[in-house]
mmCIF file with all atom_site columns, C-alpha atoms in Angstrom:
data_model
loop_
_atom_site.group_PDB
_atom_site.id
_atom_site.type_symbol
_atom_site.label_atom_id
_atom_site.label_alt_id
_atom_site.label_comp_id
_atom_site.label_asym_id
_atom_site.label_entity_id
_atom_site.label_seq_id
_atom_site.pdbx_PDB_ins_code
_atom_site.Cartn_x
_atom_site.Cartn_y
_atom_site.Cartn_z
_atom_site.occupancy
_atom_site.B_iso_or_equiv
_atom_site.pdbx_formal_charge
_atom_site.auth_seq_id
_atom_site.auth_comp_id
_atom_site.auth_asym_id
_atom_site.auth_atom_id
_atom_site.pdbx_PDB_model_num
ATOM 1   C CA . MET A 1 1   ? 59.744 -28.753 -42.656 1.00 0.00 ? 411 MET A CA 1
ATOM 2   C CA . LEU A 1 2   ? 60.388 -31.790 -40.464 1.00 0.00 ? 412 LEU A CA 1
ATOM 3   C CA . PRO A 1 3   ? 57.726 -33.771 -38.606 1.00 0.00 ? 413 PRO A CA 1
ATOM 4   C CA . GLU A 1 4   ? 56.459 -32.869 -35.140 1.00 0.00 ? 414 GLU A CA 1
ATOM 5   C CA . SER A 1 5   ? 54.153 -35.840 -34.459 1.00 0.00 ? 415 SER A CA 1
ATOM 6   C CA . ASN A 1 6   ? 54.031 -39.547 -35.203 1.00 0.00 ? 416 ASN A CA 1
ATOM 7   C CA . GLU A 1 7   ? 51.423 -39.043 -37.940 1.00 0.00 ? 417 GLU A CA 1
ATOM 8   C CA . ASP A 1 8   ? 53.712 -36.443 -39.489 1.00 0.00 ? 418 ASP A CA 1
ATOM 9   C CA . TRP A 1 9   ? 56.535 -39.001 -39.504 1.00 0.00 ? 419 TRP A CA 1
ATOM 10  C CA . ILE A 1 10  ? 54.370 -41.315 -41.593 1.00 0.00 ? 420 ILE A CA 1
ATOM 11  C CA . GLU A 1 11  ? 53.276 -38.560 -43.953 1.00 0.00 ? 421 GLU A CA 1
ATOM 12  C CA . GLN A 1 12  ? 56.872 -37.428 -44.400 1.00 0.00 ? 422 GLN A CA 1
ATOM 13  C CA . LEU A 1 13  ? 57.948 -41.008 -45.035 1.00 0.00 ? 423 LEU A CA 1
ATOM 14  C CA . LEU A 1 14  ? 55.521 -41.198 -47.936 1.00 0.00 ? 424 LEU A CA 1
ATOM 15  C CA . LYS A 1 15  ? 57.118 -38.112 -49.504 1.00 0.00 ? 425 LYS A CA 1
ATOM 16  C CA . LEU A 1 16  ? 60.786 -38.881 -48.981 1.00 0.00 ? 426 LEU A CA 1
ATOM 17  C CA . SER A 1 17  ? 61.743 -39.509 -52.572 1.00 0.00 ? 427 SER A CA 1
ATOM 18  C CA . ASP A 1 18  ? 60.237 -37.635 -55.484 1.00 0.00 ? 428 ASP A CA 1
ATOM 19  C CA . GLU A 1 19  ? 62.151 -39.978 -57.792 1.00 0.00 ? 429 GLU A CA 1
ATOM 20  C CA . GLU A 1 20  ? 60.110 -43.023 -56.728 1.00 0.00 ? 430 GLU A CA 1
ATOM 21  C CA . PRO A 1 21  ? 56.618 -43.650 -58.072 1.00 0.00 ? 431 PRO A CA 1
ATOM 22  C CA . LYS A 1 22  ? 53.811 -42.216 -55.970 1.00 0.00 ? 432 LYS A CA 1
ATOM 23  C CA . MET A 1 23  ? 52.513 -44.718 -53.434 1.00 0.00 ? 433 MET A CA 1
ATOM 24  C CA . THR A 1 24  ? 49.088 -46.187 -54.018 1.00 0.00 ? 434 THR A CA 1
ATOM 25  C CA . GLU A 1 25  ? 46.382 -46.053 -51.380 1.00 0.00 ? 435 GLU A CA 1
ATOM 26  C CA . LYS A 1 26  ? 47.007 -49.730 -50.612 1.00 0.00 ? 436 LYS A CA 1
ATOM 27  C CA . GLN A 1 27  ? 50.746 -49.149 -50.150 1.00 0.00 ? 437 GLN A CA 1
ATOM 28  C CA . THR A 1 28  ? 49.987 -46.317 -47.754 1.00 0.00 ? 438 THR A CA 1
ATOM 29  C CA . LYS A 1 29  ? 47.695 -48.566 -45.710 1.00 0.00 ? 439 LYS A CA 1
ATOM 30  C CA . ILE A 1 30  ? 50.333 -51.316 -45.673 1.00 0.00 ? 440 ILE A CA 1
ATOM 31  C CA . LEU A 1 31  ? 52.940 -48.841 -44.433 1.00 0.00 ? 441 LEU A CA 1
ATOM 32  C CA . HIS A 1 32  ? 50.720 -47.527 -41.644 1.00 0.00 ? 442 HIS A CA 1
ATOM 33  C CA . ALA A 1 33  ? 49.846 -51.072 -40.546 1.00 0.00 ? 443 ALA A CA 1
ATOM 34  C CA . ALA A 1 34  ? 53.463 -52.248 -40.671 1.00 0.00 ? 444 ALA A CA 1
ATOM 35  C CA . ILE A 1 35  ? 54.691 -49.354 -38.527 1.00 0.00 ? 445 ILE A CA 1
ATOM 36  C CA . GLU A 1 36  ? 52.066 -50.083 -35.863 1.00 0.00 ? 446 GLU A CA 1
ATOM 37  C CA . ILE A 1 37  ? 52.669 -53.841 -35.781 1.00 0.00 ? 447 ILE A CA 1
ATOM 38  C CA . PHE A 1 38  ? 56.478 -53.673 -35.993 1.00 0.00 ? 448 PHE A CA 1
ATOM 39  C CA . ALA A 1 39  ? 56.455 -51.157 -33.133 1.00 0.00 ? 449 ALA A CA 1
ATOM 40  C CA . GLU A 1 40  ? 54.095 -53.289 -31.041 1.00 0.00 ? 450 GLU A CA 1
ATOM 41  C CA . LYS A 1 41  ? 55.493 -56.783 -31.659 1.00 0.00 ? 451 LYS A CA 1
ATOM 42  C CA . GLY A 1 42  ? 58.899 -56.375 -33.248 1.00 0.00 ? 452 GLY A CA 1
ATOM 43  C CA . TYR A 1 43  ? 59.973 -57.576 -36.668 1.00 0.00 ? 453 TYR A CA 1
ATOM 44  C CA . ALA A 1 44  ? 60.437 -61.255 -35.781 1.00 0.00 ? 454 ALA A CA 1
ATOM 45  C CA . ALA A 1 45  ? 57.007 -61.677 -34.171 1.00 0.00 ? 455 ALA A CA 1
ATOM 46  C CA . ALA A 1 46  ? 55.096 -59.684 -36.782 1.00 0.00 ? 456 ALA A CA 1
ATOM 47  C CA . SER A 1 47  ? 53.522 -61.570 -39.674 1.00 0.00 ? 457 SER A CA 1
ATOM 48  C CA . THR A 1 48  ? 52.674 -60.290 -43.120 1.00 0.00 ? 458 THR A CA 1
ATOM 49  C CA . SER A 1 49  ? 49.198 -61.825 -42.772 1.00 0.00 ? 459 SER A CA 1
ATOM 50  C CA . GLU A 1 50  ? 48.616 -59.722 -39.650 1.00 0.00 ? 460 GLU A CA 1
ATOM 51  C CA . ILE A 1 51  ? 49.878 -56.612 -41.403 1.00 0.00 ? 461 ILE A CA 1
ATOM 52  C CA . ALA A 1 52  ? 47.627 -57.340 -44.370 1.00 0.00 ? 462 ALA A CA 1
ATOM 53  C CA . GLN A 1 53  ? 44.603 -57.836 -42.120 1.00 0.00 ? 463 GLN A CA 1
ATOM 54  C CA . LYS A 1 54  ? 45.238 -54.549 -40.319 1.00 0.00 ? 464 LYS A CA 1
ATOM 55  C CA . ALA A 1 55  ? 45.756 -52.759 -43.625 1.00 0.00 ? 465 ALA A CA 1
ATOM 56  C CA . GLY A 1 56  ? 42.595 -54.267 -45.083 1.00 0.00 ? 466 GLY A CA 1
ATOM 57  C CA . VAL A 1 57  ? 44.369 -55.830 -48.060 1.00 0.00 ? 467 VAL A CA 1
ATOM 58  C CA . ALA A 1 58  ? 45.151 -59.346 -49.247 1.00 0.00 ? 468 ALA A CA 1
ATOM 59  C CA . GLU A 1 59  ? 48.482 -60.741 -48.084 1.00 0.00 ? 469 GLU A CA 1
ATOM 60  C CA . GLY A 1 60  ? 49.529 -61.165 -51.702 1.00 0.00 ? 470 GLY A CA 1
ATOM 61  C CA . THR A 1 61  ? 49.196 -57.406 -52.158 1.00 0.00 ? 471 THR A CA 1
ATOM 62  C CA . ILE A 1 62  ? 52.075 -56.880 -49.734 1.00 0.00 ? 472 ILE A CA 1
ATOM 63  C CA . PHE A 1 63  ? 54.347 -59.129 -51.781 1.00 0.00 ? 473 PHE A CA 1
ATOM 64  C CA . ARG A 1 64  ? 53.445 -57.322 -54.993 1.00 0.00 ? 474 ARG A CA 1
ATOM 65  C CA . HIS A 1 65  ? 54.990 -54.177 -53.487 1.00 0.00 ? 475 HIS A CA 1
ATOM 66  C CA . TYR A 1 66  ? 57.644 -55.705 -51.199 1.00 0.00 ? 476 TYR A CA 1
ATOM 67  C CA . LYS A 1 67  ? 59.484 -58.934 -52.063 1.00 0.00 ? 477 LYS A CA 1
ATOM 68  C CA . THR A 1 68  ? 59.937 -59.985 -48.426 1.00 0.00 ? 478 THR A CA 1
ATOM 69  C CA . LYS A 1 69  ? 58.961 -58.917 -44.930 1.00 0.00 ? 479 LYS A CA 1
ATOM 70  C CA . LYS A 1 70  ? 62.470 -57.536 -44.491 1.00 0.00 ? 480 LYS A CA 1
ATOM 71  C CA . ASP A 1 71  ? 62.055 -55.385 -47.610 1.00 0.00 ? 481 ASP A CA 1
ATOM 72  C CA . LEU A 1 72  ? 58.953 -53.934 -45.963 1.00 0.00 ? 482 LEU A CA 1
ATOM 73  C CA . LEU A 1 73  ? 60.917 -53.218 -42.771 1.00 0.00 ? 483 LEU A CA 1
ATOM 74  C CA . LEU A 1 74  ? 63.779 -51.614 -44.695 1.00 0.00 ? 484 LEU A CA 1
ATOM 75  C CA . SER A 1 75  ? 61.361 -49.461 -46.685 1.00 0.00 ? 485 SER A CA 1
ATOM 76  C CA . ILE A 1 76  ? 60.397 -47.919 -43.343 1.00 0.00 ? 486 ILE A CA 1
ATOM 77  C CA . VAL A 1 77  ? 63.695 -47.815 -41.471 1.00 0.00 ? 487 VAL A CA 1
ATOM 78  C CA . ARG A 1 78  ? 66.211 -46.770 -44.143 1.00 0.00 ? 488 ARG A CA 1
ATOM 79  C CA . PRO A 1 79  ? 64.557 -43.530 -45.246 1.00 0.00 ? 489 PRO A CA 1
ATOM 80  C CA . ILE A 1 80  ? 63.585 -42.709 -41.669 1.00 0.00 ? 490 ILE A CA 1
ATOM 81  C CA . MET A 1 81  ? 67.236 -42.809 -40.625 1.00 0.00 ? 491 MET A CA 1
ATOM 82  C CA . ALA A 1 82  ? 68.696 -41.176 -43.712 1.00 0.00 ? 492 ALA A CA 1
ATOM 83  C CA . LYS A 1 83  ? 66.239 -38.337 -44.216 1.00 0.00 ? 493 LYS A CA 1
ATOM 84  C CA . LEU A 1 84  ? 64.219 -37.969 -41.045 1.00 0.00 ? 494 LEU A CA 1
ATOM 85  C CA . VAL A 1 85  ? 66.052 -39.182 -37.948 1.00 0.00 ? 495 VAL A CA 1
ATOM 86  C CA . ALA A 1 86  ? 69.444 -37.606 -38.664 1.00 0.00 ? 496 ALA A CA 1
ATOM 87  C CA . PRO A 1 87  ? 68.245 -34.087 -39.549 1.00 0.00 ? 497 PRO A CA 1
ATOM 88  C CA . PHE A 1 88  ? 65.465 -34.185 -36.964 1.00 0.00 ? 498 PHE A CA 1
ATOM 89  C CA . VAL A 1 89  ? 67.806 -35.277 -34.177 1.00 0.00 ? 499 VAL A CA 1
ATOM 90  C CA . LEU A 1 90  ? 70.316 -32.622 -35.180 1.00 0.00 ? 500 LEU A CA 1
ATOM 91  C CA . ARG A 1 91  ? 67.701 -29.923 -35.498 1.00 0.00 ? 501 ARG A CA 1
ATOM 92  C CA . ASN A 1 92  ? 66.383 -30.701 -32.031 1.00 0.00 ? 502 ASN A CA 1
ATOM 93  C CA . PHE A 1 93  ? 69.914 -30.933 -30.677 1.00 0.00 ? 503 PHE A CA 1
ATOM 94  C CA . THR A 1 94  ? 71.041 -27.656 -32.205 1.00 0.00 ? 504 THR A CA 1
ATOM 95  C CA . PRO A 1 95  ? 69.444 -25.369 -29.570 1.00 0.00 ? 505 PRO A CA 1
ATOM 96  C CA . VAL A 1 96  ? 70.863 -27.627 -26.847 1.00 0.00 ? 506 VAL A CA 1
ATOM 97  C CA . LEU A 1 97  ? 74.360 -27.763 -28.295 1.00 0.00 ? 507 LEU A CA 1
ATOM 98  C CA . GLU A 1 98  ? 74.604 -24.105 -29.272 1.00 0.00 ? 508 GLU A CA 1
ATOM 99  C CA . ALA A 1 99  ? 73.253 -22.646 -26.039 1.00 0.00 ? 509 ALA A CA 1
ATOM 100 C CA . LYS A 1 100 ? 75.757 -21.159 -23.616 1.00 0.00 ? 510 LYS A CA 1
ATOM 101 C CA . TYR A 1 101 ? 76.021 -23.082 -20.353 1.00 0.00 ? 511 TYR A CA 1
ATOM 102 C CA . THR A 1 102 ? 78.127 -22.239 -17.340 1.00 0.00 ? 512 THR A CA 1
ATOM 103 C CA . ARG A 1 103 ? 78.018 -25.791 -15.957 1.00 0.00 ? 513 ARG A CA 1
ATOM 104 C CA . TYR A 1 104 ? 78.068 -29.253 -17.536 1.00 0.00 ? 514 TYR A CA 1
ATOM 105 C CA . GLU A 1 105 ? 75.066 -30.292 -15.412 1.00 0.00 ? 515 GLU A CA 1
ATOM 106 C CA . ASP A 1 106 ? 73.010 -27.488 -17.010 1.00 0.00 ? 516 ASP A CA 1
ATOM 107 C CA . PHE A 1 107 ? 73.841 -28.932 -20.417 1.00 0.00 ? 517 PHE A CA 1
ATOM 108 C CA . LEU A 1 108 ? 72.811 -32.399 -19.197 1.00 0.00 ? 518 LEU A CA 1
ATOM 109 C CA . ARG A 1 109 ? 69.531 -31.057 -17.814 1.00 0.00 ? 519 ARG A CA 1
ATOM 110 C CA . SER A 1 110 ? 68.651 -29.452 -21.156 1.00 0.00 ? 520 SER A CA 1
ATOM 111 C CA . LEU A 1 111 ? 69.710 -32.590 -23.040 1.00 0.00 ? 521 LEU A CA 1
ATOM 112 C CA . ILE A 1 112 ? 67.560 -34.934 -20.936 1.00 0.00 ? 522 ILE A CA 1
ATOM 113 C CA . ARG A 1 113 ? 64.474 -32.735 -21.229 1.00 0.00 ? 523 ARG A CA 1
ATOM 114 C CA . ASN A 1 114 ? 64.979 -32.535 -24.972 1.00 0.00 ? 524 ASN A CA 1
ATOM 115 C CA . ARG A 1 115 ? 65.250 -36.309 -25.367 1.00 0.00 ? 525 ARG A CA 1
ATOM 116 C CA . LEU A 1 116 ? 62.245 -36.971 -23.107 1.00 0.00 ? 526 LEU A CA 1
ATOM 117 C CA . GLU A 1 117 ? 60.055 -34.845 -25.336 1.00 0.00 ? 527 GLU A CA 1
ATOM 118 C CA . PHE A 1 118 ? 61.484 -36.427 -28.479 1.00 0.00 ? 528 PHE A CA 1
ATOM 119 C CA . ALA A 1 119 ? 60.737 -39.928 -27.155 1.00 0.00 ? 529 ALA A CA 1
ATOM 120 C CA . ARG A 1 120 ? 57.204 -38.964 -26.143 1.00 0.00 ? 530 ARG A CA 1
ATOM 121 C CA . GLN A 1 121 ? 56.369 -37.671 -29.607 1.00 0.00 ? 531 GLN A CA 1
ATOM 122 C CA . HIS A 1 122 ? 57.920 -40.471 -31.671 1.00 0.00 ? 532 HIS A CA 1
ATOM 123 C CA . LEU A 1 123 ? 57.772 -43.623 -29.570 1.00 0.00 ? 533 LEU A CA 1
ATOM 124 C CA . PRO A 1 124 ? 56.514 -46.084 -32.260 1.00 0.00 ? 534 PRO A CA 1
ATOM 125 C CA . MET A 1 125 ? 59.344 -45.140 -34.633 1.00 0.00 ? 535 MET A CA 1
ATOM 126 C CA . ILE A 1 126 ? 61.907 -45.293 -31.827 1.00 0.00 ? 536 ILE A CA 1
ATOM 127 C CA . LYS A 1 127 ? 60.688 -48.765 -30.855 1.00 0.00 ? 537 LYS A CA 1
ATOM 128 C CA . ILE A 1 128 ? 61.173 -50.026 -34.404 1.00 0.00 ? 538 ILE A CA 1
ATOM 129 C CA . LEU A 1 129 ? 64.681 -48.575 -34.630 1.00 0.00 ? 539 LEU A CA 1
ATOM 130 C CA . MET A 1 130 ? 65.748 -49.931 -31.235 1.00 0.00 ? 540 MET A CA 1
ATOM 131 C CA . GLN A 1 131 ? 64.237 -53.363 -31.804 1.00 0.00 ? 541 GLN A CA 1
ATOM 132 C CA . GLU A 1 132 ? 65.675 -53.935 -35.250 1.00 0.00 ? 542 GLU A CA 1
ATOM 133 C CA . ILE A 1 133 ? 69.022 -52.138 -35.564 1.00 0.00 ? 543 ILE A CA 1
ATOM 134 C CA . PRO A 1 134 ? 70.879 -54.628 -33.296 1.00 0.00 ? 544 PRO A CA 1
ATOM 135 C CA . PHE A 1 135 ? 69.848 -57.542 -35.538 1.00 0.00 ? 545 PHE A CA 1
ATOM 136 C CA . HIS A 1 136 ? 70.496 -56.049 -38.982 1.00 0.00 ? 546 HIS A CA 1
ATOM 137 C CA . PRO A 1 137 ? 74.153 -55.188 -39.732 1.00 0.00 ? 547 PRO A CA 1
ATOM 138 C CA . ASP A 1 138 ? 73.206 -53.089 -42.770 1.00 0.00 ? 548 ASP A CA 1
ATOM 139 C CA . LEU A 1 139 ? 70.962 -50.933 -40.576 1.00 0.00 ? 549 LEU A CA 1
ATOM 140 C CA . GLN A 1 140 ? 73.691 -50.651 -37.922 1.00 0.00 ? 550 GLN A CA 1
ATOM 141 C CA . GLU A 1 141 ? 76.117 -49.271 -40.486 1.00 0.00 ? 551 GLU A CA 1
ATOM 142 C CA . GLN A 1 142 ? 73.558 -46.835 -41.842 1.00 0.00 ? 552 GLN A CA 1
ATOM 143 C CA . PHE A 1 143 ? 72.675 -45.657 -38.333 1.00 0.00 ? 553 PHE A CA 1
ATOM 144 C CA . LYS A 1 144 ? 76.344 -44.954 -37.600 1.00 0.00 ? 554 LYS A CA 1
ATOM 145 C CA . THR A 1 145 ? 76.786 -43.069 -40.862 1.00 0.00 ? 555 THR A CA 1
ATOM 146 C CA . ASP A 1 146 ? 73.567 -41.053 -40.894 1.00 0.00 ? 556 ASP A CA 1
ATOM 147 C CA . VAL A 1 147 ? 73.056 -40.381 -37.199 1.00 0.00 ? 557 VAL A CA 1
ATOM 148 C CA . MET A 1 148 ? 75.749 -41.276 -34.688 1.00 0.00 ? 558 MET A CA 1
ATOM 149 C CA . ASN A 1 149 ? 78.835 -39.843 -36.375 1.00 0.00 ? 559 ASN A CA 1
ATOM 150 C CA . GLU A 1 150 ? 77.290 -36.400 -36.760 1.00 0.00 ? 560 GLU A CA 1
ATOM 151 C CA . VAL A 1 151 ? 75.690 -36.322 -33.316 1.00 0.00 ? 561 VAL A CA 1
ATOM 152 C CA . LEU A 1 152 ? 78.816 -37.559 -31.514 1.00 0.00 ? 562 LEU A CA 1
ATOM 153 C CA . ALA A 1 153 ? 81.016 -35.017 -33.263 1.00 0.00 ? 563 ALA A CA 1
ATOM 154 C CA . ARG A 1 154 ? 78.866 -32.190 -31.952 1.00 0.00 ? 564 ARG A CA 1
ATOM 155 C CA . ILE A 1 155 ? 78.589 -33.528 -28.417 1.00 0.00 ? 565 ILE A CA 1
ATOM 156 C CA . LYS A 1 156 ? 82.366 -34.076 -28.215 1.00 0.00 ? 566 LYS A CA 1
ATOM 157 C CA . LYS A 1 157 ? 82.871 -30.347 -28.784 1.00 0.00 ? 567 LYS A CA 1
ATOM 158 C CA . VAL A 1 158 ? 80.732 -29.631 -25.722 1.00 0.00 ? 568 VAL A CA 1
ATOM 159 C CA . ILE A 1 159 ? 82.725 -32.161 -23.685 1.00 0.00 ? 569 ILE A CA 1
ATOM 160 C CA . VAL A 1 160 ? 86.050 -30.620 -24.694 1.00 0.00 ? 570 VAL A CA 1
ATOM 161 C CA . PHE A 1 161 ? 84.789 -27.143 -23.774 1.00 0.00 ? 571 PHE A CA 1
ATOM 162 C CA . PHE A 1 162 ? 83.868 -28.200 -20.230 1.00 0.00 ? 572 PHE A CA 1
ATOM 163 C CA . GLN A 1 163 ? 87.114 -30.121 -19.863 1.00 0.00 ? 573 GLN A CA 1
ATOM 164 C CA . GLN A 1 164 ? 88.988 -26.952 -20.742 1.00 0.00 ? 574 GLN A CA 1
ATOM 165 C CA . GLU A 1 165 ? 86.878 -25.159 -18.123 1.00 0.00 ? 575 GLU A CA 1
ATOM 166 C CA . GLY A 1 166 ? 88.071 -27.692 -15.562 1.00 0.00 ? 576 GLY A CA 1
ATOM 167 C CA . GLN A 1 167 ? 84.595 -29.119 -14.862 1.00 0.00 ? 577 GLN A CA 1
ATOM 168 C CA . ILE A 1 168 ? 85.176 -32.614 -16.303 1.00 0.00 ? 578 ILE A CA 1
ATOM 169 C CA . ILE A 1 169 ? 88.147 -34.889 -15.682 1.00 0.00 ? 579 ILE A CA 1
ATOM 170 C CA . PRO A 1 170 ? 90.496 -35.304 -18.667 1.00 0.00 ? 580 PRO A CA 1
ATOM 171 C CA . LEU A 1 171 ? 89.194 -38.604 -19.994 1.00 0.00 ? 581 LEU A CA 1
ATOM 172 C CA . PRO A 1 172 ? 88.968 -39.035 -23.762 1.00 0.00 ? 582 PRO A CA 1
ATOM 173 C CA . ALA A 1 173 ? 85.910 -37.131 -25.003 1.00 0.00 ? 583 ALA A CA 1
ATOM 174 C CA . ALA A 1 174 ? 84.499 -40.320 -26.552 1.00 0.00 ? 584 ALA A CA 1
ATOM 175 C CA . THR A 1 175 ? 84.634 -42.010 -23.136 1.00 0.00 ? 585 THR A CA 1
ATOM 176 C CA . VAL A 1 176 ? 82.784 -39.136 -21.466 1.00 0.00 ? 586 VAL A CA 1
ATOM 177 C CA . VAL A 1 177 ? 80.123 -39.278 -24.198 1.00 0.00 ? 587 VAL A CA 1
ATOM 178 C CA . ARG A 1 178 ? 79.747 -43.034 -23.752 1.00 0.00 ? 588 ARG A CA 1
ATOM 179 C CA . LEU A 1 179 ? 79.383 -42.820 -19.980 1.00 0.00 ? 589 LEU A CA 1
ATOM 180 C CA . THR A 1 180 ? 76.944 -39.908 -20.204 1.00 0.00 ? 590 THR A CA 1
ATOM 181 C CA . ALA A 1 181 ? 74.886 -41.550 -22.946 1.00 0.00 ? 591 ALA A CA 1
ATOM 182 C CA . SER A 1 182 ? 74.711 -44.854 -21.057 1.00 0.00 ? 592 SER A CA 1
ATOM 183 C CA . VAL A 1 183 ? 72.986 -43.196 -18.110 1.00 0.00 ? 593 VAL A CA 1
ATOM 184 C CA . ILE A 1 184 ? 70.607 -41.029 -20.148 1.00 0.00 ? 594 ILE A CA 1
ATOM 185 C CA . ILE A 1 185 ? 69.656 -43.706 -22.673 1.00 0.00 ? 595 ILE A CA 1
ATOM 186 C CA . GLY A 1 186 ? 69.205 -46.214 -19.851 1.00 0.00 ? 596 GLY A CA 1
ATOM 187 C CA . PHE A 1 187 ? 66.766 -43.826 -18.184 1.00 0.00 ? 597 PHE A CA 1
ATOM 188 C CA . LEU A 1 188 ? 64.827 -43.287 -21.428 1.00 0.00 ? 598 LEU A CA 1
ATOM 189 C CA . ILE A 1 189 ? 64.614 -47.014 -22.211 1.00 0.00 ? 599 ILE A CA 1
ATOM 190 C CA . THR A 1 190 ? 63.357 -47.788 -18.710 1.00 0.00 ? 600 THR A CA 1
ATOM 191 C CA . ARG A 1 191 ? 60.912 -44.864 -18.762 1.00 0.00 ? 601 ARG A CA 1
ATOM 192 C CA . PHE A 1 192 ? 59.300 -45.564 -22.127 1.00 0.00 ? 602 PHE A CA 1
ATOM 193 C CA . LEU A 1 193 ? 59.950 -49.227 -22.957 1.00 0.00 ? 603 LEU A CA 1
ATOM 194 C CA . LEU A 1 194 ? 60.595 -51.357 -19.868 1.00 0.00 ? 604 LEU A CA 1
ATOM 195 C CA . VAL A 1 195 ? 58.226 -49.961 -17.223 1.00 0.00 ? 605 VAL A CA 1
ATOM 196 C CA . PRO A 1 196 ? 56.161 -47.211 -18.887 1.00 0.00 ? 606 PRO A CA 1
ATOM 197 C CA . GLU A 1 197 ? 53.247 -47.945 -16.549 1.00 0.00 ? 607 GLU A CA 1
ATOM 198 C CA . GLN A 1 198 ? 55.237 -46.858 -13.496 1.00 0.00 ? 608 GLN A CA 1
ATOM 199 C CA . GLU A 1 199 ? 54.476 -43.494 -11.909 1.00 0.00 ? 609 GLU A CA 1
ATOM 200 C CA . TRP A 1 200 ? 57.449 -41.392 -12.995 1.00 0.00 ? 610 TRP A CA 1
ATOM 201 C CA . ASP A 1 201 ? 58.684 -38.150 -11.495 1.00 0.00 ? 611 ASP A CA 1
ATOM 202 C CA . GLU A 1 202 ? 60.688 -37.217 -14.565 1.00 0.00 ? 612 GLU A CA 1
ATOM 203 C CA . GLU A 1 203 ? 62.240 -34.121 -13.057 1.00 0.00 ? 613 GLU A CA 1
ATOM 204 C CA . GLU A 1 204 ? 63.543 -36.019 -10.038 1.00 0.00 ? 614 GLU A CA 1
ATOM 205 C CA . GLU A 1 205 ? 64.767 -38.919 -12.186 1.00 0.00 ? 615 GLU A CA 1
ATOM 206 C CA . ALA A 1 206 ? 66.566 -36.471 -14.458 1.00 0.00 ? 616 ALA A CA 1
ATOM 207 C CA . GLU A 1 207 ? 68.263 -34.837 -11.473 1.00 0.00 ? 617 GLU A CA 1
ATOM 208 C CA . THR A 1 208 ? 69.299 -38.260 -10.160 1.00 0.00 ? 618 THR A CA 1
ATOM 209 C CA . CYS A 1 209 ? 70.854 -39.083 -13.540 1.00 0.00 ? 619 CYS A CA 1
ATOM 210 C CA . ILE A 1 210 ? 72.734 -35.787 -13.521 1.00 0.00 ? 620 ILE A CA 1
ATOM 211 C CA . ARG A 1 211 ? 74.058 -36.333 -10.003 1.00 0.00 ? 621 ARG A CA 1
ATOM 212 C CA . PHE A 1 212 ? 75.191 -39.842 -10.949 1.00 0.00 ? 622 PHE A CA 1
ATOM 213 C CA . ILE A 1 213 ? 76.980 -38.633 -14.099 1.00 0.00 ? 623 ILE A CA 1
ATOM 214 C CA . MET A 1 214 ? 78.695 -35.813 -12.245 1.00 0.00 ? 624 MET A CA 1
ATOM 215 C CA . HIS A 1 215 ? 79.652 -37.747 -9.060  1.00 0.00 ? 625 HIS A CA 1
ATOM 216 C CA . GLY A 1 216 ? 79.141 -41.471 -9.633  1.00 0.00 ? 626 GLY A CA 1
ATOM 217 C CA . LEU A 1 217 ? 78.473 -43.662 -6.590  1.00 0.00 ? 627 LEU A CA 1
ATOM 218 C CA . ALA A 1 218 ? 81.503 -42.718 -4.520  1.00 0.00 ? 628 ALA A CA 1
ATOM 219 C CA . THR A 1 219 ? 81.000 -40.969 -1.202  1.00 0.00 ? 629 THR A CA 1
ATOM 220 C CA . ARG A 1 220 ? 82.631 -37.575 -0.800  1.00 0.00 ? 630 ARG A CA 1
#
C-alpha cells in the first residue's frame, strides 16, 4: 500500500529495502529532521549541524551513518523516486488516464485537480525534489528513468487519441505534452511555492489554464 500523507511518505521511506539493516532510532530522527530542513531551506543552505540539532543528536552521529551531506540527501531522494514517486504518480494518474473523456479539456480538468491534491498532500517531498534535481545530474537521470519516461508514454497515448478525434492540431505528441505540462506545472509551482500566501480560486485558475492550453492568447 502506498502512502497517502507526508508522514506516511517518511514511514514508507524507512521500509523501502528489507535488504538494508533496520534503521536505528537516531537514524530515523536524522531522516525526519533532514526532510524538514531540506524542504524548508534547500540542500545548499541546510547544514548538518542544524539537522543534528533538530534531530536531537550530535553532529558526528550524522557522519557515522552518512559520509557526507549529499549522501544524506541521496538517501532520501533516490528511494523516494525509485519506489515511491514513480508508482505513486502512476497509481494516481491511472484513473485519470484510463477514464473515458469526450473532450481534451475534460481530461485536462481531471489532471489538474489530481495534481493539486497530490501537491497539497506531499509538498515537503515535492520541494526537495524540485530544489535538488536540477543541480544533481545523477538525480536527473534517475528521475527520467523512474518517473518521466513512464508518465510521458501514458500521456502521449491520450494526446494521440484526441488528435485522431480531431480535437488537437497534429503537432508531435511530445510537443503537445510539453506545452500542456508547462502551463499546468507553472500553475502548481506558483500556487504552492512562489506565492502560496495568495488567495487562490483554484477552480477558476484551473479553468484559465485549460482555456489557455486549448486556445492560447490569439483572438478568435
